[in-house]
Coordinates of C-alpha atoms in Angstrom, one line a residue:
M12 CA 95.6 70.2 91.6
S13 CA 95.2 69.0 95.1
T14 CA 97.3 70.5 97.9
P15 CA 100.2 68.3 99.2
A16 CA 99.4 66.7 102.5
S17 CA 102.5 68.3 104.1
T18 CA 101.2 71.9 103.4
A19 CA 97.4 71.3 103.8
Q20 CA 95.7 73.4 106.4
P21 CA 94.0 71.4 109.1
N22 CA 90.2 71.3 109.3
V23 CA 88.1 72.2 112.3
E24 CA 87.3 68.6 113.4
E25 CA 91.0 67.8 113.4
V26 CA 92.0 70.8 115.5
L27 CA 89.1 70.2 118.0
G28 CA 90.0 66.6 118.2
R29 CA 93.7 67.3 118.8
L30 CA 93.1 70.1 121.4
T31 CA 90.5 68.5 123.4
G32 CA 91.4 64.8 123.2
P33 CA 93.7 62.7 125.4
G34 CA 97.0 64.5 125.9
G35 CA 95.7 67.7 124.2
R36 CA 96.3 71.2 125.9
F37 CA 92.4 71.4 126.3
E38 CA 91.8 67.7 127.1
I39 CA 88.3 67.3 128.6
V40 CA 87.8 64.8 131.5
T41 CA 84.9 64.2 133.9
E42 CA 85.3 65.1 137.6
Q43 CA 83.1 65.6 140.6
V44 CA 82.2 69.2 141.1
L45 CA 79.8 70.0 144.1
G46 CA 78.6 66.6 144.1
T47 CA 77.9 66.1 140.4
E48 CA 80.2 64.7 137.6
I49 CA 80.7 67.3 134.9
P50 CA 83.1 67.7 132.1
V51 CA 86.2 69.9 133.0
L52 CA 89.7 70.6 131.5
A53 CA 92.4 68.4 132.8
Q54 CA 94.9 71.2 132.6
R55 CA 93.7 74.1 134.5
A56 CA 94.7 76.7 137.1
R57 CA 93.0 76.3 140.5
T58 CA 93.0 79.9 142.0
M59 CA 92.8 83.4 140.6
G60 CA 95.9 84.3 142.6
E61 CA 97.8 81.8 140.5
L62 CA 96.7 83.4 137.3
L63 CA 97.5 86.9 138.6
A64 CA 101.1 85.9 139.6
A65 CA 101.8 84.3 136.3
S66 CA 101.0 87.7 134.5
R67 CA 104.4 89.1 135.2
A68 CA 105.7 87.0 132.4
W69 CA 104.1 89.5 130.0
G70 CA 106.4 92.3 131.3
D71 CA 106.2 95.6 129.5
R72 CA 103.3 94.7 127.2
D73 CA 100.2 96.8 127.4
Y74 CA 97.5 95.5 129.7
L75 CA 95.1 98.5 130.3
V76 CA 95.0 101.4 127.9
T77 CA 92.8 104.4 128.1
T78 CA 92.7 107.7 126.0
D79 CA 95.5 109.2 128.2
R80 CA 97.1 106.2 130.2
R81 CA 99.0 103.1 129.3
I82 CA 99.6 100.4 132.0
S83 CA 101.9 97.4 131.4
F84 CA 101.3 94.0 132.9
T85 CA 104.4 94.6 135.3
Q86 CA 103.0 98.1 136.4
H87 CA 99.7 96.6 137.0
L88 CA 101.0 93.7 139.0
D89 CA 103.2 95.9 141.2
A90 CA 100.3 98.3 141.9
V91 CA 98.0 95.3 142.8
A92 CA 100.5 93.8 145.0
A93 CA 100.9 97.2 146.9
L94 CA 97.1 97.7 147.1
A95 CA 96.5 94.1 148.3
A96 CA 99.3 94.5 151.0
A97 CA 97.5 97.7 152.1
L98 CA 94.1 96.1 152.3
R99 CA 95.4 93.2 154.4
T100 CA 97.6 95.3 156.7
E101 CA 95.5 98.4 157.1
Y102 CA 92.0 97.1 157.0
S103 CA 92.4 93.3 157.8
V104 CA 90.9 92.1 154.6
A105 CA 91.2 88.3 154.4
A106 CA 89.8 85.3 152.4
G107 CA 86.1 85.4 152.2
D108 CA 85.7 89.1 153.1
R109 CA 83.9 91.3 150.5
V110 CA 85.6 94.0 148.8
A111 CA 83.0 96.1 146.8
V112 CA 83.7 98.5 144.0
L113 CA 81.2 101.3 142.9
A114 CA 82.8 103.2 140.1
A115 CA 82.9 103.9 136.3
N116 CA 85.3 101.9 134.3
T117 CA 88.9 102.9 135.1
P118 CA 92.3 101.0 135.5
E119 CA 91.9 101.3 139.3
W120 CA 88.7 99.3 139.1
V121 CA 90.5 96.4 137.6
M122 CA 93.4 96.9 140.1
A123 CA 90.9 96.7 143.0
F124 CA 89.4 93.5 141.7
W125 CA 92.7 91.7 141.4
A126 CA 93.9 92.9 144.7
A127 CA 90.9 91.4 146.4
Q128 CA 91.4 88.2 144.4
S129 CA 95.1 87.9 145.5
L130 CA 93.7 88.0 149.3
G131 CA 91.1 85.3 148.6
A132 CA 88.5 87.9 149.1
I133 CA 85.2 88.1 147.2
S134 CA 85.0 91.0 144.7
V135 CA 81.6 92.7 144.6
G136 CA 80.9 94.6 141.6
L137 CA 78.1 97.2 142.1
N138 CA 76.1 98.8 139.4
G139 CA 77.6 102.3 138.9
W140 CA 74.1 103.6 137.7
W141 CA 72.4 102.8 140.9
V142 CA 70.8 105.5 143.0
P143 CA 71.3 105.6 146.9
R144 CA 68.4 103.3 147.7
E145 CA 69.8 100.5 145.4
I146 CA 73.3 101.0 146.7
D147 CA 72.1 100.9 150.3
Y148 CA 70.3 97.5 149.6
A149 CA 73.5 96.0 147.9
L150 CA 75.7 97.1 150.8
R151 CA 73.4 95.7 153.5
H152 CA 73.0 92.4 151.4
S153 CA 76.7 91.8 150.6
R154 CA 78.2 93.3 153.8
P155 CA 81.6 94.3 152.5
T156 CA 84.6 95.1 154.6
V157 CA 85.8 97.6 152.2
L158 CA 84.0 99.8 149.6
I159 CA 86.1 101.5 146.8
V160 CA 84.4 104.3 145.0
D161 CA 85.2 106.9 142.6
A162 CA 84.4 110.5 143.3
K163 CA 81.1 110.7 141.5
R164 CA 79.8 107.7 143.3
A165 CA 81.0 109.0 146.6
E166 CA 78.5 111.7 146.4
A167 CA 75.8 109.1 145.9
L168 CA 76.5 107.7 149.3
T169 CA 74.9 110.5 151.0
G170 CA 72.3 109.0 153.2
V171 CA 73.5 105.5 152.6
D172 CA 74.4 103.4 155.7
T173 CA 78.1 102.7 155.5
S174 CA 78.6 102.0 159.2
G175 CA 81.2 99.2 159.7
I176 CA 82.4 99.6 156.1
T177 CA 85.8 101.3 155.2
V178 CA 85.1 103.6 152.2
L179 CA 88.2 104.3 150.0
T180 CA 88.3 106.7 147.0
M181 CA 90.0 105.9 143.8
E182 CA 91.2 109.4 143.3
S183 CA 93.0 109.9 146.5
D184 CA 93.1 106.9 148.9
L185 CA 94.2 104.2 146.4
P186 CA 97.1 106.1 144.8
Q187 CA 98.2 107.0 148.4
L188 CA 98.0 103.3 149.5
I189 CA 99.8 102.1 146.5
A190 CA 102.7 104.5 146.9
E191 CA 103.0 103.7 150.6
Y192 CA 103.3 99.9 150.0
A193 CA 105.2 100.1 146.7
G194 CA 107.5 97.1 146.4
A195 CA 105.4 94.7 148.6
E196 CA 105.2 91.1 147.6
L197 CA 102.1 89.8 146.0
P198 CA 100.0 88.1 148.8
R199 CA 98.9 84.5 148.2
A200 CA 95.8 83.2 149.8
E201 CA 94.9 79.6 150.6
V202 CA 91.5 79.2 148.7
A203 CA 89.8 76.0 147.2
E204 CA 88.8 75.8 143.4
D205 CA 85.2 76.0 144.4
D206 CA 85.4 78.9 146.9
P207 CA 83.7 82.0 146.0
A208 CA 85.4 84.8 144.1
V209 CA 82.9 87.4 142.7
I210 CA 79.3 88.6 143.4
L211 CA 77.7 90.4 140.4
Y212 CA 74.2 91.7 140.8
T213 CA 71.5 90.8 138.4
S214 CA 67.8 92.0 138.6
G215 CA 65.5 89.5 140.0
T216 CA 61.8 88.7 139.4
S217 CA 61.3 89.2 143.2
G218 CA 61.9 92.9 142.6
K219 CA 65.4 93.1 144.4
P220 CA 68.7 92.6 142.7
K221 CA 70.2 89.1 143.3
G222 CA 73.9 88.6 143.7
A223 CA 75.3 85.9 141.4
L224 CA 78.1 84.2 143.3
H225 CA 80.8 83.0 141.0
S226 CA 83.6 80.7 142.1
Q227 CA 87.3 80.5 141.4
R228 CA 86.4 77.6 139.1
N229 CA 83.8 79.7 137.2
L230 CA 86.2 82.5 136.4
L231 CA 89.3 80.2 135.6
A232 CA 87.0 78.1 133.2
V233 CA 86.0 81.3 131.3
V234 CA 89.7 82.1 131.0
D235 CA 90.3 78.6 129.5
Y236 CA 87.5 79.0 127.1
H237 CA 89.0 82.2 125.7
R238 CA 92.4 80.5 125.5
F239 CA 90.8 77.6 123.7
A240 CA 89.1 79.9 121.2
D241 CA 92.6 81.6 120.6
A242 CA 94.0 78.1 120.3
V243 CA 91.6 76.9 117.6
V244 CA 92.2 80.2 115.5
T245 CA 96.0 79.6 115.9
E246 CA 96.0 75.9 115.0
L247 CA 93.7 76.4 112.0
T248 CA 96.3 78.7 110.4
G249 CA 98.8 75.8 110.7
R250 CA 100.7 77.3 113.7
T251 CA 101.1 75.7 117.1
Y252 CA 99.3 77.3 120.1
R253 CA 101.3 77.8 123.4
D254 CA 100.2 79.4 126.6
S255 CA 103.6 81.0 126.9
D256 CA 103.2 83.0 123.6
P257 CA 101.5 86.4 124.2
S258 CA 98.5 87.2 122.1
P259 CA 98.9 90.2 119.9
R260 CA 95.2 90.9 120.0
R261 CA 93.7 94.2 121.3
Y262 CA 90.3 94.3 122.9
L263 CA 88.0 97.3 123.1
M264 CA 85.9 97.5 126.4
T265 CA 82.9 99.5 126.2
S266 CA 80.5 97.8 128.7
P267 CA 80.6 98.3 132.4
L268 CA 83.0 96.4 134.6
F269 CA 80.1 95.2 136.8
H270 CA 79.0 93.0 133.9
I271 CA 80.3 89.6 133.0
A272 CA 81.0 90.9 129.3
S273 CA 83.7 93.2 130.6
L274 CA 85.0 91.7 133.7
H275 CA 84.8 87.8 133.3
N276 CA 85.2 87.9 129.6
L277 CA 87.6 90.7 129.0
A278 CA 89.6 92.0 131.9
V279 CA 90.3 88.6 133.4
P280 CA 91.0 86.4 130.4
R281 CA 93.3 89.1 128.8
L282 CA 95.6 89.1 131.9
A283 CA 96.1 85.4 131.1
T284 CA 96.7 85.8 127.4
G285 CA 99.1 88.9 127.4
S286 CA 96.4 90.9 125.4
A287 CA 95.7 94.6 125.7
V288 CA 92.4 95.9 127.1
V289 CA 91.5 99.3 125.6
M290 CA 89.2 100.9 127.9
N291 CA 86.6 103.4 127.0
Q292 CA 85.9 105.8 129.9
G293 CA 82.7 107.7 130.4
G294 CA 79.5 107.6 128.3
F295 CA 79.5 105.9 125.0
D296 CA 80.6 108.5 122.3
V297 CA 81.0 107.0 118.9
D298 CA 83.8 109.4 117.9
T299 CA 85.8 108.7 121.0
V300 CA 85.3 104.9 120.5
L301 CA 86.2 105.0 116.8
G302 CA 89.3 107.1 117.7
L303 CA 90.5 104.5 120.1
I304 CA 90.0 101.7 117.6
E305 CA 92.0 103.7 115.0
R306 CA 94.8 104.8 117.4
E307 CA 95.2 101.6 119.3
R308 CA 94.6 99.2 116.3
V309 CA 91.9 97.3 118.1
T310 CA 91.2 93.9 116.7
H311 CA 88.2 92.9 118.7
W312 CA 85.1 94.7 119.9
G313 CA 81.9 93.3 121.6
P314 CA 79.3 96.2 121.6
V315 CA 75.8 95.8 122.8
P316 CA 73.3 96.2 119.8
T317 CA 72.4 99.7 121.0
M318 CA 76.1 100.8 120.6
A319 CA 76.3 99.1 117.2
A320 CA 73.1 101.0 116.2
R321 CA 74.6 104.3 117.1
L322 CA 77.6 103.3 115.0
L323 CA 75.4 102.5 112.1
D324 CA 73.7 106.0 112.4
H325 CA 77.0 107.9 112.7
A326 CA 77.7 109.9 109.4
G327 CA 81.4 110.3 110.3
A328 CA 82.2 106.6 110.9
D329 CA 83.8 106.3 107.4
N330 CA 86.4 108.8 108.3
Y331 CA 88.2 106.4 110.7
D332 CA 90.5 103.6 109.9
L333 CA 88.8 100.4 111.3
S334 CA 90.6 97.9 109.1
S335 CA 92.3 96.5 112.3
L336 CA 89.0 94.9 113.5
T337 CA 88.8 91.3 112.9
G338 CA 86.4 90.3 115.7
F339 CA 83.0 91.9 116.2
A340 CA 80.7 90.2 118.5
L341 CA 77.3 91.6 119.6
A342 CA 76.9 91.1 123.2
S343 CA 74.3 91.3 126.1
A344 CA 71.1 91.6 124.2
P345 CA 69.4 90.0 121.2
S346 CA 69.5 91.6 117.8
S347 CA 67.5 90.9 114.6
T348 CA 68.8 89.2 111.4
A349 CA 67.9 92.4 109.6
F350 CA 70.0 94.5 112.0
K351 CA 73.0 92.2 111.4
D352 CA 72.5 92.5 107.7
R353 CA 72.6 96.2 108.0
L354 CA 75.9 96.0 109.9
R355 CA 77.5 93.8 107.2
Q356 CA 76.3 96.1 104.4
R357 CA 77.7 99.2 106.1
F358 CA 81.0 97.9 107.5
P359 CA 83.5 95.8 105.8
F360 CA 84.9 94.4 109.0
A361 CA 81.5 93.0 109.9
R362 CA 81.1 90.9 106.8
D363 CA 83.5 88.2 108.1
A364 CA 83.9 89.1 111.7
L365 CA 80.3 89.4 113.0
V366 CA 79.4 86.7 115.5
D367 CA 76.7 86.3 118.1
S368 CA 76.1 84.4 121.3
Y369 CA 73.7 83.7 124.2
G370 CA 74.7 83.8 127.8
L371 CA 73.6 85.2 131.2
T372 CA 75.3 86.5 134.4
E373 CA 74.5 83.2 136.3
C374 CA 76.6 81.4 133.7
S375 CA 79.7 83.6 133.7
T376 CA 80.1 83.6 129.9
A377 CA 78.4 82.4 126.7
I378 CA 76.2 79.3 126.8
A379 CA 76.2 79.0 123.0
A380 CA 78.1 80.9 120.3
A381 CA 77.4 81.4 116.5
T382 CA 80.3 82.0 114.1
A383 CA 80.0 84.2 111.1
A384 CA 79.4 81.0 108.9
D385 CA 76.7 80.0 111.2
L386 CA 74.9 83.2 111.0
E387 CA 75.2 83.2 107.2
Q388 CA 73.9 79.5 106.9
T389 CA 71.3 79.7 109.7
P390 CA 70.0 83.3 110.2
G391 CA 68.6 83.7 113.7
T392 CA 70.7 80.9 115.3
L393 CA 72.7 81.5 118.6
G394 CA 75.0 78.7 117.6
R395 CA 76.2 75.6 119.5
P396 CA 77.0 75.1 123.1
I397 CA 80.6 76.2 123.9
L398 CA 83.3 74.0 125.3
T399 CA 82.2 71.9 128.4
V400 CA 78.6 73.1 128.2
A401 CA 75.8 70.6 128.4
L402 CA 72.5 72.2 127.2
E403 CA 69.0 70.8 127.1
I404 CA 65.6 72.0 126.3
R405 CA 63.1 70.9 129.0
D406 CA 59.4 70.9 129.5
Q407 CA 57.5 72.1 132.6
S408 CA 58.1 68.8 134.4
G409 CA 61.9 69.1 133.8
A410 CA 62.0 66.4 131.1
P411 CA 64.2 66.9 128.0
V412 CA 62.0 67.5 124.8
P413 CA 62.8 66.2 121.4
D414 CA 64.9 68.1 118.9
G415 CA 62.9 70.9 117.3
S416 CA 60.5 71.1 120.2
E417 CA 60.2 74.3 122.4
G418 CA 60.9 74.3 126.1
E419 CA 63.0 76.0 128.8
V420 CA 66.9 76.4 128.1
C421 CA 68.7 74.4 130.9
V422 CA 72.5 74.2 131.1
R423 CA 75.1 72.4 133.2
S424 CA 78.9 73.4 133.0
P425 CA 81.8 74.6 135.0
F426 CA 80.6 78.1 134.2
V427 CA 77.4 77.9 136.3
M428 CA 77.5 80.1 139.4
L429 CA 77.6 78.6 142.9
G430 CA 74.2 80.2 143.5
Y431 CA 72.8 83.6 144.7
W432 CA 74.6 85.2 147.5
D433 CA 72.6 84.8 150.8
D434 CA 69.4 83.6 149.0
A435 CA 68.9 79.8 149.4
A436 CA 65.3 80.0 148.1
A437 CA 66.4 81.7 144.8
T438 CA 69.2 79.4 144.4
A439 CA 67.0 76.3 144.8
A440 CA 64.6 77.7 142.3
A441 CA 67.4 78.4 139.7
I442 CA 69.7 75.3 140.2
T443 CA 68.6 71.7 140.6
P444 CA 70.2 69.3 142.9
D445 CA 72.4 67.8 140.1
R446 CA 73.6 71.5 139.1
W447 CA 71.3 72.1 136.1
L448 CA 70.6 75.8 135.8
R449 CA 67.1 76.8 134.8
T450 CA 67.7 79.9 132.7
G451 CA 64.0 80.9 132.5
D452 CA 64.6 81.5 128.7
Y453 CA 62.8 79.5 126.2
G454 CA 64.1 78.1 122.9
V455 CA 64.6 75.3 120.4
L456 CA 67.5 73.0 119.5
E457 CA 67.8 72.1 115.9
A458 CA 70.7 70.1 114.6
G459 CA 72.6 71.1 117.8
M460 CA 72.0 74.8 117.3
L461 CA 70.1 77.0 119.6
R462 CA 67.4 79.4 118.7
L463 CA 65.5 81.3 121.3
T464 CA 61.8 81.7 121.1
G465 CA 61.2 83.9 124.0
R466 CA 63.0 85.6 126.8
R467 CA 62.1 85.4 130.4
S468 CA 58.4 86.2 130.6
D469 CA 58.6 89.5 131.9
L470 CA 62.1 90.7 131.2
I471 CA 62.7 93.9 129.6
L472 CA 66.0 94.3 127.7
R473 CA 66.7 98.0 127.6
G474 CA 70.0 98.7 125.7
G475 CA 71.8 95.7 127.0
E476 CA 70.5 96.3 130.5
N477 CA 68.2 93.7 132.3
V478 CA 65.1 95.4 133.6
Y479 CA 62.5 93.4 135.6
P480 CA 59.1 94.9 136.0
T481 CA 58.5 93.8 139.5
E482 CA 61.1 96.1 141.1
I483 CA 59.6 99.1 139.1
E484 CA 56.1 98.1 140.1
Q485 CA 56.9 97.8 143.8
C486 CA 58.5 101.3 143.5
L487 CA 55.4 102.8 141.9
D488 CA 53.1 101.2 144.3
E489 CA 54.5 103.3 147.1
H490 CA 53.2 106.4 145.5
P491 CA 49.9 107.3 147.4
A492 CA 48.0 107.9 144.1
V493 CA 48.7 104.5 142.5
T494 CA 46.1 101.9 143.1
E495 CA 48.0 99.4 140.9
C496 CA 50.3 99.3 138.0
A497 CA 52.0 97.1 135.4
V498 CA 55.4 97.7 133.7
L499 CA 56.3 96.1 130.3
G500 CA 58.7 96.6 127.5
V501 CA 57.8 98.2 124.2
A502 CA 59.8 98.3 121.1
H503 CA 62.3 101.2 120.7
P504 CA 64.4 101.7 117.5
D505 CA 67.6 102.5 119.4
L506 CA 67.5 100.7 122.7
G507 CA 65.6 97.6 121.5
Q508 CA 63.0 98.1 124.2
E509 CA 62.1 101.0 126.5
V510 CA 60.2 100.8 129.8
A511 CA 56.5 101.5 129.8
A512 CA 54.0 101.7 132.6
V513 CA 50.3 101.4 133.0
V514 CA 49.2 103.1 136.2
V515 CA 45.7 102.7 137.7
V516 CA 44.4 105.5 139.9
D517 CA 41.0 105.9 141.4
A518 CA 38.3 107.8 139.6
G519 CA 38.9 111.6 140.1
V520 CA 42.5 111.3 141.1
R521 CA 44.8 113.6 139.1
I522 CA 48.4 112.6 138.6
T523 CA 50.7 113.5 135.7
E524 CA 53.3 111.5 133.9
Q525 CA 56.0 113.8 135.1
E526 CA 55.1 113.6 138.7
L527 CA 55.4 109.7 138.4
S528 CA 58.6 109.9 136.5
D529 CA 60.1 112.2 139.2
F530 CA 59.0 109.9 141.9
A531 CA 60.5 106.9 140.2
A532 CA 63.8 108.6 139.5
V533 CA 64.4 109.0 143.2
H534 CA 64.3 105.3 143.9
L535 CA 65.6 103.7 140.6
A536 CA 68.5 104.0 138.3
Y537 CA 67.7 106.1 135.3
Y538 CA 67.4 103.1 132.8
K539 CA 64.6 101.7 135.0
V540 CA 62.4 104.7 135.2
P541 CA 59.5 104.3 132.7
T542 CA 59.7 106.6 129.6
R543 CA 56.2 105.9 128.3
W544 CA 53.1 106.0 130.6
R545 CA 49.4 105.3 130.4
I546 CA 47.3 106.4 133.4
T547 CA 43.8 104.9 133.7
A548 CA 41.0 104.3 136.0
E549 CA 40.3 100.8 134.6
A550 CA 41.5 97.9 136.6
L551 CA 44.2 95.7 135.1
P552 CA 43.4 92.3 133.7
R553 CA 43.9 89.3 136.0
N554 CA 43.6 85.5 135.7
A555 CA 41.4 83.3 137.7
T556 CA 43.9 83.0 140.6
G557 CA 44.2 86.9 140.8
K558 CA 47.6 87.0 139.1
L559 CA 48.3 89.7 136.7
A560 CA 47.7 88.8 133.1
R561 CA 50.6 90.7 131.8
R562 CA 50.2 89.6 128.2
S563 CA 46.7 90.8 128.0
I564 CA 47.9 94.4 128.8
E565 CA 47.9 96.6 125.8
F566 CA 50.0 99.8 125.5

């Protein structure tokens, strides 16, 4: 017996057409953006400050939740207004100035971010795992007016040049300023849609971190993408989506806030949708995380594959009530089909909720996303391009290749960064004059779905962290015993890859692995320090032009 038309559930094509077509809430139009016509949403906010001010509508609903704190949208907005007023009055922070944050995940990290946004300042997320040398480089590069740190990172500033920078601590300075300026009106800054909003650092093949510069438009487009995803789910159940209806979803944050996964795609959009962000603090502990999921009835979690692997190996996972989880998205690093199958077999919530995606810092969010049905029908796929994303596979000359042919993944969208901060050469190499981003990754499009065939030629993906060999090689080259070296990734059962180094020394020179490891640890974040070594007197293989033949190196 057929279902009556009046009660039939709408199909995906109907919903997408209604939402993105003329007059729809997510109507797509073409507009000039930075000199190039691209698809954008007709209905959209223009500034982050506008989004922040509107969050007062969510009132006493949870915004930020930790193991021992619960902060409502109203409490958050009041604290942000006070902190922003203090930054403007006490330290003259204005539009275009940089406000850097160097800290572990904490509600104050999020407050500092939004306070900078309300002033039109550029928020700079610094990697909390960096050692002093790396911190020093980023501060000299981004030149912040204010640096906000937690107590642990304050200790790492010893020997770092902070002259001309106001350093504020989260534990003492921020609470004092928020209390002093309590009741202040939220500042509103005059900024344009394509003005810069955020700098997040990503490792570069040149050996130094590069600052991906994201605009107001970039972050707001991410917000609308998440709203759109919520709207599709809502409409598919026969209900009507409204921006004014708060989302009951509760999202677990386990990745650092200096990554787009947690900042752009969690903390920021959930302020717009009225959803709760349940924040894990400190290192990843399976019992702590599972306890948060159970206690807070978490509905969505996007772990890196390393975290998911530790969940698989945890004997006590079945002791927790995880039935609230309806969204489970592997993030930040590739994972195999076999690994996904293990997750589905082990956890009931993963059978229908497991999804995957492909993205990078330079694109602010996902480039392509695969639903649970996509992964079941086409194992290994990364899905289709998301809303307003144009994706092409191109050959070495920059020409698009036919469907099914391998080439470089290139993308153009409202999500693509403005460029790299203070690095015109790197920006020109990555973004074409007509705003196509060359990702450096290689893949194939088949029936509109993306499959990666190779990551950037020398990129190491260690537990969700991007590690580029050049930076480590340049560090090791500074050791007097090292003649030359090569760094590469080798398979690791937990991390996906670990960092390995082949070090060449002159005949007769004695150096130990521990000595090299200790030397690297002084100059590099712990996850970049090689954990496997081969010390040899044989020269490394090179091609006819003298370049290192990395693929010919065996470990």
